[in-house]
């Protein structure tokens, strides 16, 4: 080796060692890659998650694990076809320390694959894809939200308890819709109900008319639907405009009415949904969160803001244990896994597959609120089918 090459190598090593020391001592910023939808049907959900995440960081004085935070943002457009490129930009070009995202299950599965391959920490603040905490589960992948199975299963139990015997499902045709229907079916049929027809339309299509005509003719006891964001607004309004809400209750996981009530107005009144968050919980933690969120963003929080806030809490718990060092991967992962998260939804713990074990609330729309009626299923853990960890 020539003297010049040896000197260059030594300089590079010295710089790398200085950088590692600075990181360990909290000397440089943490790079958080926020990969969320900021356009399209799920845009409002992405904004709420970002707000929630940043609120928690602000409450910690702008630091987690003693280190300041720098954000790198990518609009994933809820487009699975662009997901691998988008996530690789964050991992390979921007060298982020952690990725927080996303909303859409199809996009999240591509992110989980890239995170698994690269070892980058991934915290999913919404997407419920069952596979992420099932066959794709990994030490560096966590979720602060729910699996698609969880609120859907709870709604199936509730629908049967409401005395409904037959149901038609109506959902977007992608992982979240399919898995939500499976969860509902499991809870409903175990308790004496029967799903008689499964209707779908492609994401993010909102031309519901022909499907609503089919439902009116079939006259089931109930309809179950997974829709969220702009699609949820349109479905609830179209369902009422067709007069179906008078005779056949429209049930769903709470995404059908969360963050959407201003736009749905009177058409959502009285609807029952199940979710891991509700209005009117009236706990000190939730009241403080809601007041702080409203003050910071001049908006009311919803389930998505809570999931963003809790994603930051989970990251904070991991980094507190490693004093801000991402290099201590096993320690970081163990600390998040063991943490009890003091969430506005109520405290929760992580399952062995890294998904929240949490109460599923039954909620009823009253005015502009998804008012808590009670707990539909207590401490519900996702079955984590296929997870070997
Ligand atoms: C999903 O794709 O997993 C999803 C999207 C919006 C709300 C809930 C779930």
Short mmCIF file of C-alpha atoms and ligand atoms in Angstrom, two decimals:
data_model
loop_
_atom_site.label_atom_id
_atom_site.label_comp_id
_atom_site.label_asym_id
_atom_site.label_seq_id
_atom_site.Cartn_x
_atom_site.Cartn_y
_atom_site.Cartn_z
CA UNK A 1 0.00 0.00 0.00
CA UNK A 2 1.40 3.41 -0.91
CA UNK A 3 1.91 5.96 1.87
CA UNK A 4 -0.75 8.23 0.34
CA UNK A 5 -3.41 5.44 0.31
CA UNK A 6 -2.54 4.41 3.85
CA UNK A 7 -2.88 8.02 5.01
CA UNK A 8 -6.26 8.36 3.25
CA UNK A 9 -7.51 5.14 4.86
CA UNK A 10 -6.38 6.30 8.29
CA UNK A 11 -8.10 9.67 7.81
CA UNK A 12 -11.36 7.93 6.79
CA UNK A 13 -11.15 5.64 9.82
CA UNK A 14 -10.51 8.58 12.13
CA UNK A 15 -13.47 10.48 10.70
CA UNK A 16 -15.76 7.44 11.05
CA UNK A 17 -14.66 6.95 14.63
CA UNK A 18 -15.23 10.64 15.41
CA UNK A 19 -18.72 10.44 13.89
CA UNK A 20 -19.55 7.34 15.96
CA UNK A 21 -18.33 9.02 19.15
CA UNK A 22 -20.30 12.17 18.36
CA UNK A 23 -23.45 10.11 17.75
CA UNK A 24 -22.96 8.15 20.98
CA UNK A 25 -22.49 11.41 22.88
CA UNK A 26 -25.54 12.98 21.30
CA UNK A 27 -23.37 15.17 19.14
CA UNK A 28 -25.25 14.86 15.86
CA UNK A 29 -28.88 14.77 14.86
CA UNK A 30 -31.04 11.71 14.43
CA UNK A 31 -32.36 11.43 10.89
CA UNK A 32 -36.00 10.36 10.90
CA UNK A 33 -37.38 9.39 7.49
CA UNK A 34 -41.10 10.16 7.38
CA UNK A 35 -42.58 8.15 4.51
CA UNK A 36 -46.27 9.02 4.46
CA UNK A 37 -49.04 9.96 2.02
CA UNK A 38 -49.16 13.74 1.67
CA UNK A 39 -51.35 13.62 -1.42
CA UNK A 40 -54.38 11.56 -2.51
CA UNK A 41 -57.14 9.80 -0.55
CA UNK A 42 -55.00 9.26 2.55
CA UNK A 43 -53.29 12.70 2.64
CA UNK A 44 -55.08 13.88 5.81
CA UNK A 45 -54.01 10.69 7.58
CA UNK A 46 -50.36 11.31 6.73
CA UNK A 47 -50.51 14.87 8.03
CA UNK A 48 -52.15 13.75 11.30
CA UNK A 49 -49.42 11.13 11.84
CA UNK A 50 -46.66 13.66 11.20
CA UNK A 51 -48.29 16.15 13.57
CA UNK A 52 -48.65 13.55 16.32
CA UNK A 53 -45.03 12.41 15.95
CA UNK A 54 -43.70 15.96 16.08
CA UNK A 55 -45.89 16.87 19.04
CA UNK A 56 -44.30 14.16 21.20
CA UNK A 57 -40.80 15.19 20.09
CA UNK A 58 -41.59 18.84 20.92
CA UNK A 59 -42.81 17.78 24.36
CA UNK A 60 -39.38 16.20 24.93
CA UNK A 61 -37.64 19.48 24.12
CA UNK A 62 -37.02 18.46 20.51
CA UNK A 63 -34.77 15.52 21.47
CA UNK A 64 -35.03 11.74 21.82
CA UNK A 65 -32.30 9.78 23.60
CA UNK A 66 -30.50 13.11 24.13
CA UNK A 67 -30.22 13.83 20.40
CA UNK A 68 -31.98 16.40 18.26
CA UNK A 69 -34.15 15.26 15.38
CA UNK A 70 -33.89 16.06 11.70
CA UNK A 71 -36.75 15.03 9.39
CA UNK A 72 -36.52 13.82 5.80
CA UNK A 73 -39.96 13.58 4.20
CA UNK A 74 -41.22 11.48 1.28
CA UNK A 75 -44.76 11.59 -0.11
CA UNK A 76 -45.48 7.92 -0.88
CA UNK A 77 -48.81 8.78 -2.58
CA UNK A 78 -50.21 5.50 -1.18
CA UNK A 79 -48.77 3.91 -4.30
CA UNK A 80 -47.30 0.41 -3.81
CA UNK A 81 -45.66 0.57 -7.27
CA UNK A 82 -43.41 3.43 -6.10
CA UNK A 83 -42.85 2.12 -2.59
CA UNK A 84 -39.55 0.24 -3.03
CA UNK A 85 -37.89 3.19 -4.79
CA UNK A 86 -39.21 5.63 -2.19
CA UNK A 87 -38.04 3.64 0.81
CA UNK A 88 -34.64 2.95 -0.76
CA UNK A 89 -34.14 6.69 -1.26
CA UNK A 90 -34.50 7.12 2.49
CA UNK A 91 -32.27 4.16 3.35
CA UNK A 92 -29.52 4.46 0.72
CA UNK A 93 -29.50 8.11 -0.40
CA UNK A 94 -30.50 9.91 2.80
CA UNK A 95 -28.98 7.40 5.25
CA UNK A 96 -31.82 7.80 7.72
CA UNK A 97 -31.47 6.22 11.18
CA UNK A 98 -35.12 5.21 11.37
CA UNK A 99 -38.11 5.12 9.04
CA UNK A 100 -41.57 6.07 10.24
CA UNK A 101 -44.34 5.08 7.81
CA UNK A 102 -46.82 4.47 6.43
CA UNK A 103 -50.63 4.45 6.03
CA UNK A 104 -51.31 2.06 3.11
CA UNK A 105 -50.79 -1.68 3.75
CA UNK A 106 -49.42 -2.39 0.25
CA UNK A 107 -46.79 0.34 0.62
CA UNK A 108 -45.95 -0.81 4.15
CA UNK A 109 -45.19 -4.35 2.98
CA UNK A 110 -42.58 -3.05 0.53
CA UNK A 111 -41.12 -0.92 3.33
CA UNK A 112 -40.96 -3.90 5.68
CA UNK A 113 -39.10 -5.94 3.06
CA UNK A 114 -36.51 -3.15 2.58
CA UNK A 115 -36.17 -2.63 6.35
CA UNK A 116 -35.66 -6.34 6.91
CA UNK A 117 -32.96 -6.50 4.23
CA UNK A 118 -31.09 -3.39 5.39
CA UNK A 119 -31.65 -3.74 9.16
CA UNK A 120 -32.98 -0.16 9.37
CA UNK A 121 -35.40 0.41 12.24
CA UNK A 122 -38.99 0.75 10.94
CA UNK A 123 -41.93 1.98 13.01
CA UNK A 124 -45.30 1.70 11.25
CA UNK A 125 -47.72 4.37 12.50
CA UNK A 126 -50.84 3.10 10.73
CA UNK A 127 -50.80 0.44 7.98
CA UNK A 128 -52.47 -2.67 9.39
CA UNK A 129 -51.02 -5.28 6.97
CA UNK A 130 -51.29 -8.51 8.96
CA UNK A 131 -48.11 -9.85 7.32
CA UNK A 132 -45.89 -7.18 8.89
CA UNK A 133 -46.44 -8.64 12.34
CA UNK A 134 -47.01 -12.10 10.84
CA UNK A 135 -44.68 -13.85 8.37
CA UNK A 136 -42.61 -10.67 7.82
CA UNK A 137 -42.07 -9.92 11.52
CA UNK A 138 -38.50 -8.93 12.43
CA UNK A 139 -36.52 -7.57 15.40
CA UNK A 140 -36.25 -4.12 13.74
CA UNK A 141 -39.93 -3.76 12.70
CA UNK A 142 -42.53 -2.34 15.09
CA UNK A 143 -46.07 -1.03 14.76
CA UNK A 144 -47.68 1.72 16.89
CA UNK A 145 -51.15 1.24 15.41
CA UNK A 146 -53.08 -2.05 14.90
CA UNK A 147 -53.26 -5.08 12.63
CA UNK A 148 -56.12 -5.09 10.13
CA UNK A 149 -57.47 -8.12 11.95
CA UNK A 150 -57.87 -6.37 15.34
CA UNK A 151 -60.68 -3.76 14.95
CA UNK A 152 -62.36 -5.93 12.30
CA UNK A 153 -62.58 -8.97 14.57
CA UNK A 154 -64.03 -6.78 17.34
CA UNK A 155 -66.69 -5.41 14.97
CA UNK A 156 -67.68 -8.96 14.01
CA UNK A 157 -68.23 -9.79 17.67
CA UNK A 158 -70.30 -6.62 18.17
CA UNK A 159 -72.43 -7.16 15.03
CA UNK A 160 -73.36 -10.65 16.22
CA UNK A 161 -74.16 -9.32 19.72
CA UNK A 162 -76.42 -6.72 18.08
CA UNK A 163 -78.44 -9.69 16.82
CA UNK A 164 -77.41 -9.46 13.15
CA UNK A 165 -77.46 -12.79 11.33
CA UNK A 166 -76.37 -11.88 7.79
CA UNK A 167 -73.88 -9.32 6.48
CA UNK A 168 -72.51 -8.11 3.16
CA UNK A 169 -69.00 -6.69 3.12
CA UNK A 170 -67.94 -3.79 0.89
CA UNK A 171 -64.25 -2.84 0.76
CA UNK A 172 -61.37 -1.73 -1.39
CA UNK A 173 -59.60 -4.68 -3.01
CA UNK A 174 -56.16 -4.62 -1.42
CA UNK A 175 -54.52 -6.14 1.65
CA UNK A 176 -56.25 -3.85 4.17
CA UNK A 177 -59.73 -4.51 2.75
CA UNK A 178 -59.21 -8.26 2.38
CA UNK A 179 -57.74 -8.69 5.86
CA UNK A 180 -60.37 -6.47 7.44
CA UNK A 181 -63.12 -8.63 5.91
CA UNK A 182 -61.37 -11.80 7.14
CA UNK A 183 -61.20 -10.41 10.68
CA UNK A 184 -64.85 -9.35 10.65
CA UNK A 185 -65.92 -12.72 9.26
CA UNK A 186 -64.00 -14.55 11.99
CA UNK A 187 -65.59 -12.54 14.82
CA UNK A 188 -69.08 -12.55 13.24
CA UNK A 189 -69.30 -16.20 12.21
CA UNK A 190 -67.78 -17.48 15.48
CA UNK A 191 -70.72 -15.79 17.18
CA UNK A 192 -73.50 -17.07 14.92
CA UNK A 193 -73.51 -14.61 11.98
CA UNK A 194 -72.90 -15.33 8.28
CA UNK A 195 -71.18 -13.18 5.65
CA UNK A 196 -73.35 -13.79 2.60
CA UNK A 197 -71.56 -11.70 -0.03
CA UNK A 198 -68.19 -9.91 -0.36
CA UNK A 199 -68.24 -6.84 -2.62
CA UNK A 200 -65.06 -5.03 -3.61
CA UNK A 201 -63.82 -2.18 -5.77
CA UNK A 202 -60.26 -1.19 -6.66
CA UNK A 203 -58.38 1.29 -4.43
CA UNK A 204 -58.99 4.29 -4.46
CA UNK A 205 -62.16 4.05 -6.59
CA UNK A 206 -65.28 5.56 -4.97
CA UNK A 207 -68.01 4.71 -7.50
CA UNK A 208 -70.28 2.94 -5.03
CA UNK A 209 -73.66 3.27 -6.76
CA UNK A 210 -73.92 -0.16 -8.44
CA UNK A 211 -72.77 -1.89 -5.24
CA UNK A 212 -75.30 -0.01 -3.12
CA UNK A 213 -78.06 -1.05 -5.53
CA UNK A 214 -76.95 -4.68 -5.08
CA UNK A 215 -77.04 -4.30 -1.28
CA UNK A 216 -80.54 -2.75 -1.37
CA UNK A 217 -81.80 -5.74 -3.37
CA UNK A 218 -80.13 -8.36 -1.12
CA UNK A 219 -81.38 -6.78 2.16
CA UNK A 220 -78.75 -8.19 4.57
CA UNK A 221 -79.08 -7.46 8.31
CA UNK A 222 -75.87 -5.37 8.18
CA UNK A 223 -73.12 -4.08 5.90
CA UNK A 224 -69.47 -4.09 6.97
CA UNK A 225 -66.99 -1.83 5.22
CA UNK A 226 -63.30 -1.01 5.39
CA UNK A 227 -62.80 2.49 3.94
CA UNK A 228 -60.72 5.40 5.22
CA UNK A 229 -59.94 9.03 4.41
CA UNK A 230 -61.70 10.43 1.32
CA UNK A 231 -63.24 7.03 0.47
CA UNK A 232 -64.88 6.76 3.91
CA UNK A 233 -66.37 10.24 3.54
CA UNK A 234 -67.90 9.39 0.16
CA UNK A 235 -69.22 5.95 1.16
CA UNK A 236 -71.00 7.16 4.31
CA UNK A 237 -72.59 10.05 2.37
CA UNK A 238 -73.65 7.85 -0.57
CA UNK A 239 -75.03 5.18 1.79
CA UNK A 240 -77.25 7.78 3.48
CA UNK A 241 -78.23 9.39 0.16
CA UNK A 242 -79.44 5.95 -1.01
CA UNK A 243 -81.56 5.76 2.17
CA UNK A 244 -79.84 2.53 3.24
CA UNK A 245 -78.82 3.87 6.66
CA UNK A 246 -82.52 3.80 7.69
CA UNK A 247 -82.85 0.02 7.32
CA UNK A 248 -79.40 -1.63 7.19
CA UNK A 249 -76.70 -0.46 9.65
CA UNK A 250 -73.31 0.30 8.11
CA UNK A 251 -70.58 -1.07 10.39
CA UNK A 252 -66.83 -0.90 10.09
CA UNK A 253 -63.52 -0.45 11.83
CA UNK A 254 -63.42 3.12 13.14
CA UNK A 255 -61.54 4.42 10.06
CA UNK A 256 -64.99 4.80 8.51
CA UNK A 257 -65.76 7.76 10.78
CA UNK A 258 -62.42 8.87 12.30
CA UNK A 259 -61.09 12.23 11.13
CA UNK A 260 -64.01 12.38 8.66
CA UNK A 261 -67.01 13.61 10.66
CA UNK A 262 -66.76 17.27 9.62
CA UNK A 263 -67.13 16.17 6.00
CA UNK A 264 -69.75 13.46 6.66
CA UNK A 265 -72.01 15.76 8.70
CA UNK A 266 -75.41 14.33 9.57
CA UNK A 267 -74.98 11.28 7.35
CA UNK A 268 -72.81 9.48 9.95
CA UNK A 269 -75.04 10.07 12.98
CA UNK A 270 -75.60 7.00 15.16
CA UNK A 271 -73.05 4.80 13.35
CA UNK A 272 -71.33 2.12 15.42
CA UNK A 273 -67.66 1.32 14.80
CA UNK A 274 -64.83 -0.38 16.70
CA UNK A 275 -61.32 1.00 17.14
CA UNK A 276 -58.42 1.35 19.57
CA UNK A 277 -59.24 5.04 20.11
CA UNK A 278 -62.43 6.99 20.81
CA UNK A 279 -63.66 10.43 21.78
CA UNK A 280 -64.68 11.02 25.38
CA UNK A 281 -62.17 8.67 27.03
CA UNK A 282 -61.69 11.47 29.54
CA UNK A 283 -58.44 10.24 31.01
CA UNK A 284 -55.78 12.71 32.19
CA UNK A 285 -53.38 11.48 29.48
CA UNK A 286 -55.90 11.80 26.64
CA UNK A 287 -57.20 15.17 27.84
CA UNK A 288 -53.66 16.57 27.97
CA UNK A 289 -52.84 15.15 24.53
CA UNK A 290 -55.98 16.58 22.96
CA UNK A 291 -55.45 20.01 24.46
CA UNK A 292 -51.79 20.12 23.36
CA UNK A 293 -52.61 18.88 19.84
CA UNK A 294 -55.45 21.39 19.39
CA UNK A 295 -53.21 24.20 20.57
CA UNK A 296 -50.26 23.22 18.37
CA UNK A 297 -52.12 22.52 15.13
CA UNK A 298 -55.52 24.27 15.51
CA UNK A 299 -57.09 20.89 14.69
CA UNK A 300 -58.79 18.15 16.67
CA UNK A 301 -56.69 14.98 16.98
CA UNK A 302 -57.88 11.61 15.67
CA UNK A 303 -56.67 8.02 15.77
CA UNK A 304 -53.92 8.78 13.23
CA UNK A 305 -52.47 11.57 15.36
CA UNK A 306 -52.43 9.21 18.34
CA UNK A 307 -50.56 6.55 16.33
CA UNK A 308 -47.98 9.15 15.23
CA UNK A 309 -47.55 10.37 18.79
CA UNK A 310 -47.06 6.80 20.02
CA UNK A 311 -44.57 5.97 17.25
CA UNK A 312 -42.42 8.79 18.66
CA UNK A 313 -42.94 7.47 22.20
CA UNK A 314 -41.76 4.02 21.10
CA UNK A 315 -38.67 5.45 19.42
CA UNK A 316 -38.03 7.53 22.55
CA UNK A 317 -38.24 4.43 24.76
CA UNK A 318 -35.70 2.60 22.60
CA UNK A 319 -33.29 5.53 22.40
CA UNK A 320 -33.50 6.26 26.13
CA UNK A 321 -32.13 2.74 26.73
CA UNK A 322 -29.23 3.15 24.26
CA UNK A 323 -28.57 6.84 25.05
CA UNK A 324 -29.31 7.76 21.47
CA UNK A 325 -27.12 5.06 19.92
CA UNK A 326 -28.70 3.26 16.92
CA UNK A 327 -25.70 0.92 16.76
CA UNK A 328 -26.93 -0.99 19.82
CA UNK A 329 -29.62 -2.70 17.77
CA UNK A 330 -30.48 -5.57 20.12
CA UNK A 331 -30.73 -3.24 23.13
CA UNK A 332 -32.85 -0.74 21.18
CA UNK A 333 -35.25 -3.43 20.00
CA UNK A 334 -35.51 -5.04 23.45
CA UNK A 335 -36.31 -1.68 25.06
CA UNK A 336 -39.15 -0.94 22.61
CA UNK A 337 -40.49 -4.49 22.99
CA UNK A 338 -40.55 -4.17 26.80
CA UNK A 339 -41.93 -0.63 26.97
CA UNK A 340 -45.34 0.19 28.37
CA UNK A 341 -46.52 3.03 26.14
CA UNK A 342 -48.52 5.70 27.94
CA UNK A 343 -50.80 6.31 24.97
CA UNK A 344 -53.76 8.70 24.79
CA UNK A 345 -55.76 5.58 23.79
CA UNK A 346 -54.83 3.93 27.14
CA UNK A 347 -51.52 2.30 28.06
CA UNK A 348 -50.45 -0.59 25.82
CA UNK A 349 -47.66 -3.14 25.56
CA UNK A 350 -46.13 -4.88 22.55
CA UNK A 351 -46.92 -8.44 21.49
CA UNK A 352 -43.99 -10.76 20.76
CA UNK A 353 -44.51 -9.85 17.07
CA UNK A 354 -44.20 -6.07 17.92
CA UNK A 355 -47.88 -5.10 17.51
CA UNK A 356 -49.86 -3.27 20.24
CA UNK A 357 -51.94 -5.40 22.60
CA UNK A 358 -54.85 -3.06 23.20
CA UNK A 359 -58.51 -2.54 24.05
CA UNK A 360 -60.92 -2.27 21.13
CA UNK A 361 -63.54 0.37 21.92
CA UNK A 362 -67.10 0.37 20.66
CA UNK A 363 -67.91 3.91 19.54
CA UNK A 364 -71.09 5.67 18.42
CA UNK A 365 -71.19 8.82 16.29
CA UNK A 366 -72.80 11.65 18.21
CA UNK A 367 -72.48 15.08 16.62
CA UNK A 368 -68.84 15.52 15.63
CA UNK A 369 -67.57 12.78 17.94
CA UNK A 370 -66.95 9.03 17.92
CA UNK A 371 -68.16 8.75 21.51
CA UNK A 372 -66.92 5.78 23.51
CA UNK A 373 -69.76 3.37 24.37
CA UNK A 374 -67.61 0.71 26.04
CA UNK A 375 -64.86 -1.82 25.42
CA UNK A 376 -65.85 -4.30 22.70
CA UNK A 377 -62.88 -6.62 23.28
CA UNK A 378 -60.37 -6.12 26.08
CA UNK A 379 -56.58 -6.35 25.57
CA UNK A 380 -56.89 -7.81 22.10
CA UNK A 381 -53.64 -9.25 20.69
CA UNK A 382 -53.21 -9.93 16.99
CA UNK A 383 -52.82 -13.70 16.44
CA UNK A 384 -49.48 -12.99 14.63
CA UNK A 385 -50.02 -16.02 12.40
CA UNK A 386 -46.77 -16.99 10.69
CA UNK A 387 -44.44 -14.87 12.86
CA UNK A 388 -41.34 -16.76 13.92
CA UNK A 389 -39.35 -14.57 16.22
C1 LIG B 1 -54.19 0.25 5.51
O1 LIG B 1 -53.96 0.29 4.29
O2 LIG B 1 -53.69 -0.62 6.24
C2 LIG B 1 -55.07 1.29 6.14
C3 LIG B 1 -55.28 2.49 5.52
C4 LIG B 1 -56.07 3.45 6.13
C5 LIG B 1 -56.65 3.20 7.36
C6 LIG B 1 -56.44 1.98 7.99
C7 LIG B 1 -55.65 1.01 7.37
#
